[in-house]
Short mmCIF file of C-alpha atoms and ligand atoms in Angstrom, two decimals:
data_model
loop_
_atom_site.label_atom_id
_atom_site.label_comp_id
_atom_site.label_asym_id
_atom_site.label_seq_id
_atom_site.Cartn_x
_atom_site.Cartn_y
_atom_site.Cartn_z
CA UNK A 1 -30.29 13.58 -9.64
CA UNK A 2 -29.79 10.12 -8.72
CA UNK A 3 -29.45 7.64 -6.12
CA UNK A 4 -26.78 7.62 -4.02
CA UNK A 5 -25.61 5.85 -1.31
CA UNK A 6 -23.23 6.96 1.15
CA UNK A 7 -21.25 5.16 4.03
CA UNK A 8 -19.38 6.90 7.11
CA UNK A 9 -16.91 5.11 9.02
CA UNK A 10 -16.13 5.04 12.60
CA UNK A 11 -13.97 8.25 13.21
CA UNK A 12 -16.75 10.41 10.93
CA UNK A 13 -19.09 9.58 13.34
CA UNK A 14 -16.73 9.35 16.26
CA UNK A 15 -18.40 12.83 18.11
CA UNK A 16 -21.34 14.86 18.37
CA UNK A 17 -20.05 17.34 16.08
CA UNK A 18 -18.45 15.16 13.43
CA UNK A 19 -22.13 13.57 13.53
CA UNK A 20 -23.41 17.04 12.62
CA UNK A 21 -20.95 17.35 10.06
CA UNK A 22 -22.22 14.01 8.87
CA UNK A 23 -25.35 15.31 8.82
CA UNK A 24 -24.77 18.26 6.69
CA UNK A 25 -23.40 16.41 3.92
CA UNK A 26 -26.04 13.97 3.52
CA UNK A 27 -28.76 17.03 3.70
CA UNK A 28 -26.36 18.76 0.88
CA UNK A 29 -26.66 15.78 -1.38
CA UNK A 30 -30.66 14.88 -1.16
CA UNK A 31 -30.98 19.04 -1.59
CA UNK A 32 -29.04 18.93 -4.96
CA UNK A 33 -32.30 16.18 -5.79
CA UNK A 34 -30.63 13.26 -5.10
CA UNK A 35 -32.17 10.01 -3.12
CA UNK A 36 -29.81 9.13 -0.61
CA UNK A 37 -28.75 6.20 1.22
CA UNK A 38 -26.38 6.20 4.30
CA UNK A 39 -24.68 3.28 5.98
CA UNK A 40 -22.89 4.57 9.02
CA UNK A 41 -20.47 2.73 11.69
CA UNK A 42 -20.56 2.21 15.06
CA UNK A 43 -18.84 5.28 17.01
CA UNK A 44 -14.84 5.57 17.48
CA UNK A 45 -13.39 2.88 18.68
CA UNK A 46 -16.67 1.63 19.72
CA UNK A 47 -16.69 -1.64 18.51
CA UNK A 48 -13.21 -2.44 20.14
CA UNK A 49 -14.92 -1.09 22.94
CA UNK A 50 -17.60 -3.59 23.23
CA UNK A 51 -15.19 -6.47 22.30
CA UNK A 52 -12.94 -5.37 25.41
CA UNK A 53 -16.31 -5.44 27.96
CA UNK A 54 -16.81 -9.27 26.26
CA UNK A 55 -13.79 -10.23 26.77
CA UNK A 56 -13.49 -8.76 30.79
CA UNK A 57 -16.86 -11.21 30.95
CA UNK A 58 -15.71 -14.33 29.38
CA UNK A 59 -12.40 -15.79 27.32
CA UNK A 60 -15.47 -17.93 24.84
CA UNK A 61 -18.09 -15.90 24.35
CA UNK A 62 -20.94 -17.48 22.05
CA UNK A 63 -21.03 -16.12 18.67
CA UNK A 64 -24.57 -15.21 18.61
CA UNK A 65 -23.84 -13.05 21.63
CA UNK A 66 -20.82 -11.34 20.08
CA UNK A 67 -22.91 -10.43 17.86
CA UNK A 68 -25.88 -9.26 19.47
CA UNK A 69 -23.42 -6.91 21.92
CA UNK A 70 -21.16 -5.57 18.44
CA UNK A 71 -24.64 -5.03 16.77
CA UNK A 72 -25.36 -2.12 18.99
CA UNK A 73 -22.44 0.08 18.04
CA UNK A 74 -23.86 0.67 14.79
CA UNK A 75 -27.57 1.48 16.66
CA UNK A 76 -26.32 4.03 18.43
CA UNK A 77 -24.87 5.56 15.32
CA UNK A 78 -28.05 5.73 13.11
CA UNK A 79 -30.26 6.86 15.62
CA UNK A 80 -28.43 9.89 16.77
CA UNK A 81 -27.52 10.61 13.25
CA UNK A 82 -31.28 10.66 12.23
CA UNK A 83 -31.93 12.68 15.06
CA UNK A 84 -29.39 15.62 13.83
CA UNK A 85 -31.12 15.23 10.41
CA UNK A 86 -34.30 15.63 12.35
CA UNK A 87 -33.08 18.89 14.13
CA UNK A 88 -32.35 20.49 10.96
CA UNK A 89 -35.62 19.64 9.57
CA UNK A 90 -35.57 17.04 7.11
CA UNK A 91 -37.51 13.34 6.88
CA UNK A 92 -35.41 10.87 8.21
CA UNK A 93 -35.77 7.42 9.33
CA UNK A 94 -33.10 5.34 10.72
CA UNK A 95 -33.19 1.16 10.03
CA UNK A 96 -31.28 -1.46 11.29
CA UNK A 97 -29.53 -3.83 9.21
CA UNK A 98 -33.03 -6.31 9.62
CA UNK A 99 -35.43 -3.35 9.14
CA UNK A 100 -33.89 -2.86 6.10
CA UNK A 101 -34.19 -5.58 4.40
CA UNK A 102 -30.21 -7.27 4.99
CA UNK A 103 -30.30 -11.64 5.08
CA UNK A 104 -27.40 -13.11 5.93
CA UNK A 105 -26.45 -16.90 6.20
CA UNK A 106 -25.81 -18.34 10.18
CA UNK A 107 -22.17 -17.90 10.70
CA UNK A 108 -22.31 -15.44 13.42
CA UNK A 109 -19.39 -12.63 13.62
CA UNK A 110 -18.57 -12.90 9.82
CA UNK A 111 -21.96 -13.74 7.85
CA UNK A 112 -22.45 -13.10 4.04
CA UNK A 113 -25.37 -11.48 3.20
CA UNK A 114 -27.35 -13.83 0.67
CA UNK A 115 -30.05 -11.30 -0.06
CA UNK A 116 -31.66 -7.95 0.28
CA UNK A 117 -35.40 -7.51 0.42
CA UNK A 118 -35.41 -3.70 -0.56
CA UNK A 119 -38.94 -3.36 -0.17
CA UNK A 120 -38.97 -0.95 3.27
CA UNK A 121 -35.57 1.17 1.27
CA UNK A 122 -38.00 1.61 -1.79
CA UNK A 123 -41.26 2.61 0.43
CA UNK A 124 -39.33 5.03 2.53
CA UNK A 125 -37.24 6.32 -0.56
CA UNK A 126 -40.71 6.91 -2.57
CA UNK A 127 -42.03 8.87 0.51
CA UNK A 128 -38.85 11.15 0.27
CA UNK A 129 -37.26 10.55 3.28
CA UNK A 130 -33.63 10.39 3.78
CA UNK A 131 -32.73 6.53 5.11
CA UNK A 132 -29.70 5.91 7.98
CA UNK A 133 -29.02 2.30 7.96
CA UNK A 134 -26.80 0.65 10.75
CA UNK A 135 -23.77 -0.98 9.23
CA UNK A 136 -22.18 -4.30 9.80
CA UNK A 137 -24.99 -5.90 10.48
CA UNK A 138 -27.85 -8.73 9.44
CA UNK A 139 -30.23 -10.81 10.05
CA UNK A 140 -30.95 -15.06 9.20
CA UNK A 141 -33.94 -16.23 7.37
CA UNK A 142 -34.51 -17.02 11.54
CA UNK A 143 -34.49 -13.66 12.58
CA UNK A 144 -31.19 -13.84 14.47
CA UNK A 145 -29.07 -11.15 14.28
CA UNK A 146 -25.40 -11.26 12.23
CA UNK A 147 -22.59 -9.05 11.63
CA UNK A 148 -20.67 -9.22 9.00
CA UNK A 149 -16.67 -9.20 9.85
CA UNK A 150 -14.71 -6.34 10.70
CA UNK A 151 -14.99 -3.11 8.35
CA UNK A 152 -18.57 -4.96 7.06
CA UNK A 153 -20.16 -1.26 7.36
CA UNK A 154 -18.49 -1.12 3.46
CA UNK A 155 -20.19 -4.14 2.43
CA UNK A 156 -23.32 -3.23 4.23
CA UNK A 157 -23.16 -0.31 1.51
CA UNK A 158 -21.78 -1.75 -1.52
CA UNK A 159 -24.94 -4.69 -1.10
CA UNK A 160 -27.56 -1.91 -0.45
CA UNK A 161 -26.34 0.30 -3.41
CA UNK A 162 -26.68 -3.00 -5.84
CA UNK A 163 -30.31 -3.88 -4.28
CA UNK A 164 -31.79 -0.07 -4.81
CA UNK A 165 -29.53 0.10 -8.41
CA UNK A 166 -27.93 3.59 -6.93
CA UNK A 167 -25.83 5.98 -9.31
CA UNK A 168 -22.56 4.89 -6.86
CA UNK A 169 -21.69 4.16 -3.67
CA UNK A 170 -19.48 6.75 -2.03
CA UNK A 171 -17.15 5.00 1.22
CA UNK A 172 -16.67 8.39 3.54
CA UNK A 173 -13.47 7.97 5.42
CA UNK A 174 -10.72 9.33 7.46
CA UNK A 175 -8.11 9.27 3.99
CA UNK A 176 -9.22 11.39 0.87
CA UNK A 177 -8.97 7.86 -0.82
CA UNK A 178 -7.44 4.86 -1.79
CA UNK A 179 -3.52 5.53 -1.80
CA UNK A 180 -0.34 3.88 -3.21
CA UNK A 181 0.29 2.71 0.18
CA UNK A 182 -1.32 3.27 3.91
CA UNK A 183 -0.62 7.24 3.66
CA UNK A 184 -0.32 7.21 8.20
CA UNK A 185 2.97 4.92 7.21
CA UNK A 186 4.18 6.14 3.88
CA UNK A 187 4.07 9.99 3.72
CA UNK A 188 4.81 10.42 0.26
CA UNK A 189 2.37 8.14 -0.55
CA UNK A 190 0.13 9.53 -3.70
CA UNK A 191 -3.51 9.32 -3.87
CA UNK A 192 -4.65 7.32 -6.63
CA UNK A 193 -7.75 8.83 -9.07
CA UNK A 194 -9.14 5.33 -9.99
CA UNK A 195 -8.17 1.72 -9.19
CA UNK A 196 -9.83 -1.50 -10.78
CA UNK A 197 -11.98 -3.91 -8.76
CA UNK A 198 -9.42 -6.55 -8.90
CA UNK A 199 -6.39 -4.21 -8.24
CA UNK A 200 -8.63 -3.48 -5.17
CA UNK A 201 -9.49 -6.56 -4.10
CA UNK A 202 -5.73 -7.74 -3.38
CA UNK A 203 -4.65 -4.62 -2.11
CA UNK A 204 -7.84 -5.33 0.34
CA UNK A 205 -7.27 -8.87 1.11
CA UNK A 206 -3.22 -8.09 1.77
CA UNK A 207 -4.03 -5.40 4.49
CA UNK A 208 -4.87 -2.50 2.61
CA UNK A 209 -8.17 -1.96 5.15
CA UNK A 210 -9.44 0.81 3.93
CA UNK A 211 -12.00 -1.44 2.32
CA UNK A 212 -13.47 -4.38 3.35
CA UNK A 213 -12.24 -7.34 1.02
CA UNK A 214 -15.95 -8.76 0.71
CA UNK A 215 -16.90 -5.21 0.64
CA UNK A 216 -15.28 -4.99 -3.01
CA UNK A 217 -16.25 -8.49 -4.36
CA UNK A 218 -19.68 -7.77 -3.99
CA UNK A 219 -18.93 -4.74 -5.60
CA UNK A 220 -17.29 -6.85 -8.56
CA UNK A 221 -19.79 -8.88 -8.84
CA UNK A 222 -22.86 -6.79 -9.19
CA UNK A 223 -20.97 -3.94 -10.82
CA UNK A 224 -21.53 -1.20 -8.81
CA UNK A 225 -19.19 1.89 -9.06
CA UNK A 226 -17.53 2.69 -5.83
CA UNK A 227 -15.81 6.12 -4.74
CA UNK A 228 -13.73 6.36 -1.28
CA UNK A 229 -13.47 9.84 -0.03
CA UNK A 230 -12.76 11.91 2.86
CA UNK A 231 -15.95 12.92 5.36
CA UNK A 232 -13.60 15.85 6.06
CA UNK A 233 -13.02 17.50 2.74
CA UNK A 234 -14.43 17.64 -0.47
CA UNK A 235 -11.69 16.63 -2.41
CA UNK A 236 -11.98 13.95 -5.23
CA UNK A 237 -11.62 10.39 -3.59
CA UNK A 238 -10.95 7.11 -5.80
CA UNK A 239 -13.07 5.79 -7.84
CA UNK A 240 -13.18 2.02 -7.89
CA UNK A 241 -14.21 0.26 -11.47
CA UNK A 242 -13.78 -2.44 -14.11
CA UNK A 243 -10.51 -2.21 -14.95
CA UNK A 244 -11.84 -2.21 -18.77
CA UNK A 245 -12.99 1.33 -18.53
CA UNK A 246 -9.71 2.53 -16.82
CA UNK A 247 -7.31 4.82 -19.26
CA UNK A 248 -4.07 3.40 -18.08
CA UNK A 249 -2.61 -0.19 -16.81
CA UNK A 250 0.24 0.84 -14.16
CA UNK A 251 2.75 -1.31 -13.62
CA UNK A 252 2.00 -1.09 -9.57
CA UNK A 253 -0.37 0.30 -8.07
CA UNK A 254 0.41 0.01 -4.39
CA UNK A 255 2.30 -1.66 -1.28
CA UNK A 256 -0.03 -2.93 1.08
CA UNK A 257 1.38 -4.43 4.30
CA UNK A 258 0.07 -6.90 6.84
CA UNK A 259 1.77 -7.21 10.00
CA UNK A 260 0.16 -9.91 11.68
CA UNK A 261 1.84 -12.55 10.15
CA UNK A 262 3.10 -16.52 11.51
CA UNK A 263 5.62 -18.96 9.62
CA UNK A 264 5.10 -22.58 10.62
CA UNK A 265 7.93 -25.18 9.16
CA UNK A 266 7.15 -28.71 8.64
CA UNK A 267 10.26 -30.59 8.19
CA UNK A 268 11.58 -33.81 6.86
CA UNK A 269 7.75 -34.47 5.40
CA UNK A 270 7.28 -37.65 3.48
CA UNK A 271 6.88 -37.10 -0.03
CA UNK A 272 3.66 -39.21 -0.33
CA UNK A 273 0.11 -38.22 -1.92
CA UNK A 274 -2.33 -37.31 0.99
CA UNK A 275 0.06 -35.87 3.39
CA UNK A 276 -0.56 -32.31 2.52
CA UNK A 277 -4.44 -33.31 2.33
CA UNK A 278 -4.28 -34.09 6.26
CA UNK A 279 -2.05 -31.57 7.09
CA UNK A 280 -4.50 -28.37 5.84
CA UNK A 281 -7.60 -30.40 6.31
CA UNK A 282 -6.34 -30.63 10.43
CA UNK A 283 -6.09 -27.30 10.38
CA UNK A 284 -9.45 -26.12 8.33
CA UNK A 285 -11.60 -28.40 10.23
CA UNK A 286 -10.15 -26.00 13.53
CA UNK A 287 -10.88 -23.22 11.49
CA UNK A 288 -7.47 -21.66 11.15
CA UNK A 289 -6.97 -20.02 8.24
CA UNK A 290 -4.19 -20.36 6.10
CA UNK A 291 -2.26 -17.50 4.04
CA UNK A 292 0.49 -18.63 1.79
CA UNK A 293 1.69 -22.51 1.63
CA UNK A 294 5.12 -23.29 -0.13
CA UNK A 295 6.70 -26.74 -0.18
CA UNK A 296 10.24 -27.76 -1.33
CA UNK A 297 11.60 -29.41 -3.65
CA UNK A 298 11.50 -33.10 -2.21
CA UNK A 299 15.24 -34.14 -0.98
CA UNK A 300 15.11 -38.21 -1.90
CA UNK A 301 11.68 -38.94 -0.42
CA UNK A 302 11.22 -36.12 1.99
CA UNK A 303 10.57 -32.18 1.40
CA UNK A 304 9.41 -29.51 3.81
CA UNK A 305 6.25 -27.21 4.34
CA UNK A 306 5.82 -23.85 5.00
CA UNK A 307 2.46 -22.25 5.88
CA UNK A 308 1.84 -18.64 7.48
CA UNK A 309 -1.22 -18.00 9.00
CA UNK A 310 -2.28 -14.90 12.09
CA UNK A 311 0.15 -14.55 15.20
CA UNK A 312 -3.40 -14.87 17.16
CA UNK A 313 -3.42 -18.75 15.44
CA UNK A 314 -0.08 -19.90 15.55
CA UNK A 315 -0.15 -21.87 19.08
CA UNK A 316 -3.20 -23.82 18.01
CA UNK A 317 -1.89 -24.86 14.82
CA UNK A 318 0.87 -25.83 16.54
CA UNK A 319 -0.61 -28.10 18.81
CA UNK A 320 -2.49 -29.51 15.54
CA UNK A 321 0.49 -30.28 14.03
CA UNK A 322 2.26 -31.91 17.01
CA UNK A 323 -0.95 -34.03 16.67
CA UNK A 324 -0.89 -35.24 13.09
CA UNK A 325 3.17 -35.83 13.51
CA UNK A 326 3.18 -39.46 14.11
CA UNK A 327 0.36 -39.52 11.56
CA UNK A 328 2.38 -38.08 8.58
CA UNK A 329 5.79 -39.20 10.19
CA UNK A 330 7.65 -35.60 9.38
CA UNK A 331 11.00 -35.18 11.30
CA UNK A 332 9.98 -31.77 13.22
CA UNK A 333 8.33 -28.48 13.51
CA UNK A 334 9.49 -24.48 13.75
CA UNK A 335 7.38 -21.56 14.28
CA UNK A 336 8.18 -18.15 14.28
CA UNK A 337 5.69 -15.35 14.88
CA UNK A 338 5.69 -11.59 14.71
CA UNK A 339 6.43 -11.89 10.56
CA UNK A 340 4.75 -9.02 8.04
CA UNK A 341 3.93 -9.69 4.70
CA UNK A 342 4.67 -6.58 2.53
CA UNK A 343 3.17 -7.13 -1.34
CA UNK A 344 3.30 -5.11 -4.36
CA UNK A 345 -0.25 -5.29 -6.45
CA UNK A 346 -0.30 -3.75 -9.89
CA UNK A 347 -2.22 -4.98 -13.05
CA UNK A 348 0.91 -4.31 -15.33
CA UNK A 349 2.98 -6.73 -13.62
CA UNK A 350 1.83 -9.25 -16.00
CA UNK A 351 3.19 -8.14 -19.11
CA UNK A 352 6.18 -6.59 -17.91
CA UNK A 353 9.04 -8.85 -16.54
CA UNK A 354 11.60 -7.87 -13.77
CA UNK A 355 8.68 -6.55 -11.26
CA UNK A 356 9.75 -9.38 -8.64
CA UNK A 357 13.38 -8.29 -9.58
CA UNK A 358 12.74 -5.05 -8.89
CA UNK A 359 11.20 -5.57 -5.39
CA UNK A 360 13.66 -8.40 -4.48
CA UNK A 361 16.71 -5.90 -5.49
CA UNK A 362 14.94 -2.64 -3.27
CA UNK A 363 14.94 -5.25 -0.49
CA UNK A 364 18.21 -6.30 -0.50
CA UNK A 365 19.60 -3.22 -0.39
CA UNK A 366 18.43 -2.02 2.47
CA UNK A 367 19.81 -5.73 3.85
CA UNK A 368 16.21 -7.34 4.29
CA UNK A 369 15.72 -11.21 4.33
CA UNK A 370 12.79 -12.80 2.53
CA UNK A 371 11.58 -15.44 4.46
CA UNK A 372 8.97 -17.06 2.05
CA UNK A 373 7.42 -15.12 -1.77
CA UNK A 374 4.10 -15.79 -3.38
CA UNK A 375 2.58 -14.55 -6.63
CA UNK A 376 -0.30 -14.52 -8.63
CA UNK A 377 -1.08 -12.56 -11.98
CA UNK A 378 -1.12 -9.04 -10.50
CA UNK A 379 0.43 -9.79 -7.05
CA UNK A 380 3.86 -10.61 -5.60
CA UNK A 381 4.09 -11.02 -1.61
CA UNK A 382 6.93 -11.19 0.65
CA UNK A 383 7.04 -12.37 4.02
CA UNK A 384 10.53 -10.54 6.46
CA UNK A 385 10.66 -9.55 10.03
CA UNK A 386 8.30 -7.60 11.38
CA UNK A 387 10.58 -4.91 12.49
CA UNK A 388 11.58 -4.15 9.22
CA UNK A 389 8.34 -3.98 7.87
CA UNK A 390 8.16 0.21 7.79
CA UNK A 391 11.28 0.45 6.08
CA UNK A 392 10.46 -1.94 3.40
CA UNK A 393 7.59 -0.41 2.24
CA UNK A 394 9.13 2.57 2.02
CA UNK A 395 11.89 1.17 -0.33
CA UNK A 396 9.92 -0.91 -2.16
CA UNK A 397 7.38 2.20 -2.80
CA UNK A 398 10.55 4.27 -3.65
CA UNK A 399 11.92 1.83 -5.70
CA UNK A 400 9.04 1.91 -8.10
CA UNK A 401 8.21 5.86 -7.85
CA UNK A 402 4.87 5.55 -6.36
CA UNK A 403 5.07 9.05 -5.08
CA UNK A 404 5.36 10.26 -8.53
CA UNK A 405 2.41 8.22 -10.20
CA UNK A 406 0.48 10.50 -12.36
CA UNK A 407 -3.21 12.06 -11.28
P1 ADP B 1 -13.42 3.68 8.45
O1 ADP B 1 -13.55 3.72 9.93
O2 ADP B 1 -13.84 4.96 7.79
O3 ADP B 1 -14.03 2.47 7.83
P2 ADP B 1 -10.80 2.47 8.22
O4 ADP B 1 -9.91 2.70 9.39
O5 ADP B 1 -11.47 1.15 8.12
O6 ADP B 1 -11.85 3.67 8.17
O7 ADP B 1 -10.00 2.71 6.84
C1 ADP B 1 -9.29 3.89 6.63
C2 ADP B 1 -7.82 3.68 6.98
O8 ADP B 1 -7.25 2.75 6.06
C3 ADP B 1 -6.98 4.92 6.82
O9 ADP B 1 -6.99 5.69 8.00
C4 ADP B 1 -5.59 4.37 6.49
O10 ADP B 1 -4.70 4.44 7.58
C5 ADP B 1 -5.84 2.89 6.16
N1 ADP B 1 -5.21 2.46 4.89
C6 ADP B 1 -4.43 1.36 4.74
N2 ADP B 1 -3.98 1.26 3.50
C7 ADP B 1 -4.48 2.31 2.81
C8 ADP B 1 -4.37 2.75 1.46
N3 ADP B 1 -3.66 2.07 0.55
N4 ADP B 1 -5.02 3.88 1.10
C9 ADP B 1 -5.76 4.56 2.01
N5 ADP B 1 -5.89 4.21 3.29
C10 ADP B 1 -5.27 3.09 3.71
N1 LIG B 2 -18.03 -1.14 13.53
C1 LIG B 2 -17.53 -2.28 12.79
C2 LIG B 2 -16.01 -2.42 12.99
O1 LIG B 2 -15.43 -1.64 13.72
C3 LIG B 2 -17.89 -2.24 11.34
C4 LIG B 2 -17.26 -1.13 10.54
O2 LIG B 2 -16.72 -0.18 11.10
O3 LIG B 2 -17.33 -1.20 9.29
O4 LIG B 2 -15.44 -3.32 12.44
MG1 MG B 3 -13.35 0.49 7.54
#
């Protein structure tokens, strides 16, 4: 007996009967005495769907309008899920992100959510019903309506299980749970039984999507105990923690891959203090954001550098840089596009040397060029062409046994 909060994404609600399903669970879980909690997604490939009728309007369409169209996806949801819950005669009420209490700040399409007034959760929790909330979605201290990035449906939950103090906050999915690598692309890939928040939050943030990045620093931050599971099974999901209370630190964890991926060269740079300052300040103050940045060693008074950012950015920055070039007097540009970035993430890499070795060697036997690497504690990340992104994950994952990790 508890309370628990439980998010569904897209394809768990994608049909009448998978809402049904949906349904079912949630009634199984309040009848075993629990409180519960859902967050649920907009429909499918519903959300895509609304972006695609924006876009046949208009190339620029306002933010607050993006959002006001995106933020019906997830109404639809909720009410026809209450309405199943309804038909098999239980108290439901479904809330939208405002109704329930989410504040966000005013960036429109990818707001944080600064607070939650859980007073309307705690009265309709108290009166025993069972609460749909729409995903994704917020509103400002102004009353205008937010969402929250793509895959914010996690963080809608993760934020609502911290307000109301729940027992954990189970993320329903299409996958049984968080895996050594993107199980549709790796199909030896191995399910792993717990992973720590911060093992999480890179394999997040370097394309693992099966949770939203913000999703698990808010989780992180206030704690709360996160399990990722399959809406089509009960088999035991992940459980996301501390890494403190974990029994083991593996070595890796998982490849995660991201295949949206530009390289922009800056050659011939002067080796001067500021340069780099205007460079990434031209491009922030456009708002393109910038992965990995490596600069060379400087050759007499020059050096070069590299940045990768998204494919979708790379013309822009492009036409920054040609911009600032008589600024910063640097000899000349390169882009290439359609890159990946494939990255290992394990907590053990930091006391064990020859991890980078390791993943270097896999790729260079199967004759794959690096392009640029990057590393932090529990991270290394290597950019190579996009075409031969499959393969290296595959021999980087065989290279360090991740289909034999132990349960
Ligand atoms: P939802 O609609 O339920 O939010 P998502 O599509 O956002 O589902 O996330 C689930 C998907 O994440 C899976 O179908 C899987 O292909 C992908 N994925 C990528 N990396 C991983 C991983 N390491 N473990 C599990 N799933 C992953
Ligand atoms: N429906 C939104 C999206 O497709 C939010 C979510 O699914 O979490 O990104
Ligand atoms: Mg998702």
């Amino acid at each position: 007996m508890g309370i628990i909060v439980q998010k569904y994404g897209g394809t768990s609600v994608g049909n009448p009967e998978r809402i049904m399903n949906v349904a079912n669970r949630i009634i199984a879980t309040k009848e075993k005495g629990n409180s519960v909690i859902t967050v649920v997604s907009a429909m499918g490939d519903s959300t895509d769907e609304l972006l695609a009728l924006a876009n046949a309007i208009t190339k620029n369409p306002s933010h607050r309008e993006m959002d006001m169209l995106l933020a019906t996806g997830e109404q639809v949801s909720i009410a026809l899920l209450s309405m199943a819950i309804k038909e098999k005669g239980y108290e439901v009420v479904s809330l939208t992100g405002a109704q329930a209490g989410i504040y966000t700040d005013n960036t429109h399409k990818k707001a944080k959510i600064t607070r939650i007034d859980n007073r309307r959760l705690k009265k309709e929790i108290d009166a025993g019903k069972i609460i749909i909330v729409a995903g994704f979605q917020g509103k400002t201290e102004s009353g205008e309506i937010t969402t929250l990035g793509r895959g914010g449906s996690d963080t809608t939950a993760v934020a609502l299980a911290a307000a109301i103090k729940a027992d954990v906050c189970e993320i329903y999915t299409d996958v049984d749970g968080v895996y050594t690598s993107d199980p549709r692309l790796v199909l030896d890939a191995k399910k792993l039984p717990f992973v720590s928040y911060d093992e999480m939050l890179e394999l997040a943030s370097l394309g693992a999507l099966v949770l939203q990045t913000r999703a698990v620093e808010y989780a992180k931050q206030h704690n709360v105990k996160v399990c990722v599971r399959s809406s089509f099974n009960n088999n035991e999901g992940t459980i996301v923690e501390e890494g403190s209370v974990m029994e083991k630190i593996r070595l890796v964890s998982g490849v995660a891959h991201d295949l949206d991926v530009a390289k922009i060269t800056i050659y011939g740079v002067p080796d001067n203090p500021g340069i780099a300052g205007n460079i990434f300040r031209g491009l922030a103050d456009n708002a393109i954001n910038v992965d990995m940045i490596v600069q060379s060693n400087p050759r007499g008074s020059i050096n070069d550098i590299s940045f990768t950012g998204h494919n979708e950015d790379k013309d822009k920055a492009m036409e920054i840089i040609d911009k600032l070039t008589p600024q910063i007097g640097s000899e000349g540009v390169k882009v290439r596009g359609n890159l990946a970035k494939i990255s290992i993430v394990g907590a053990g890499m930091q006391s064990n040397p020859g991890v980078a070795a390791s993943m270097f060697e896999a790729l260079a036997k199967a004759g794959i060029n690096i392009e640029l690497i990057s590393t932090s504690e529990i991270k290394i990340s290597c950019i190579l062409e996009l075409e031969k992104a499959k393969i290296a994950v595959q021999v980087i994952h065989d290279k360090f046994k991740l289909s034999e990790i132990e349960d």
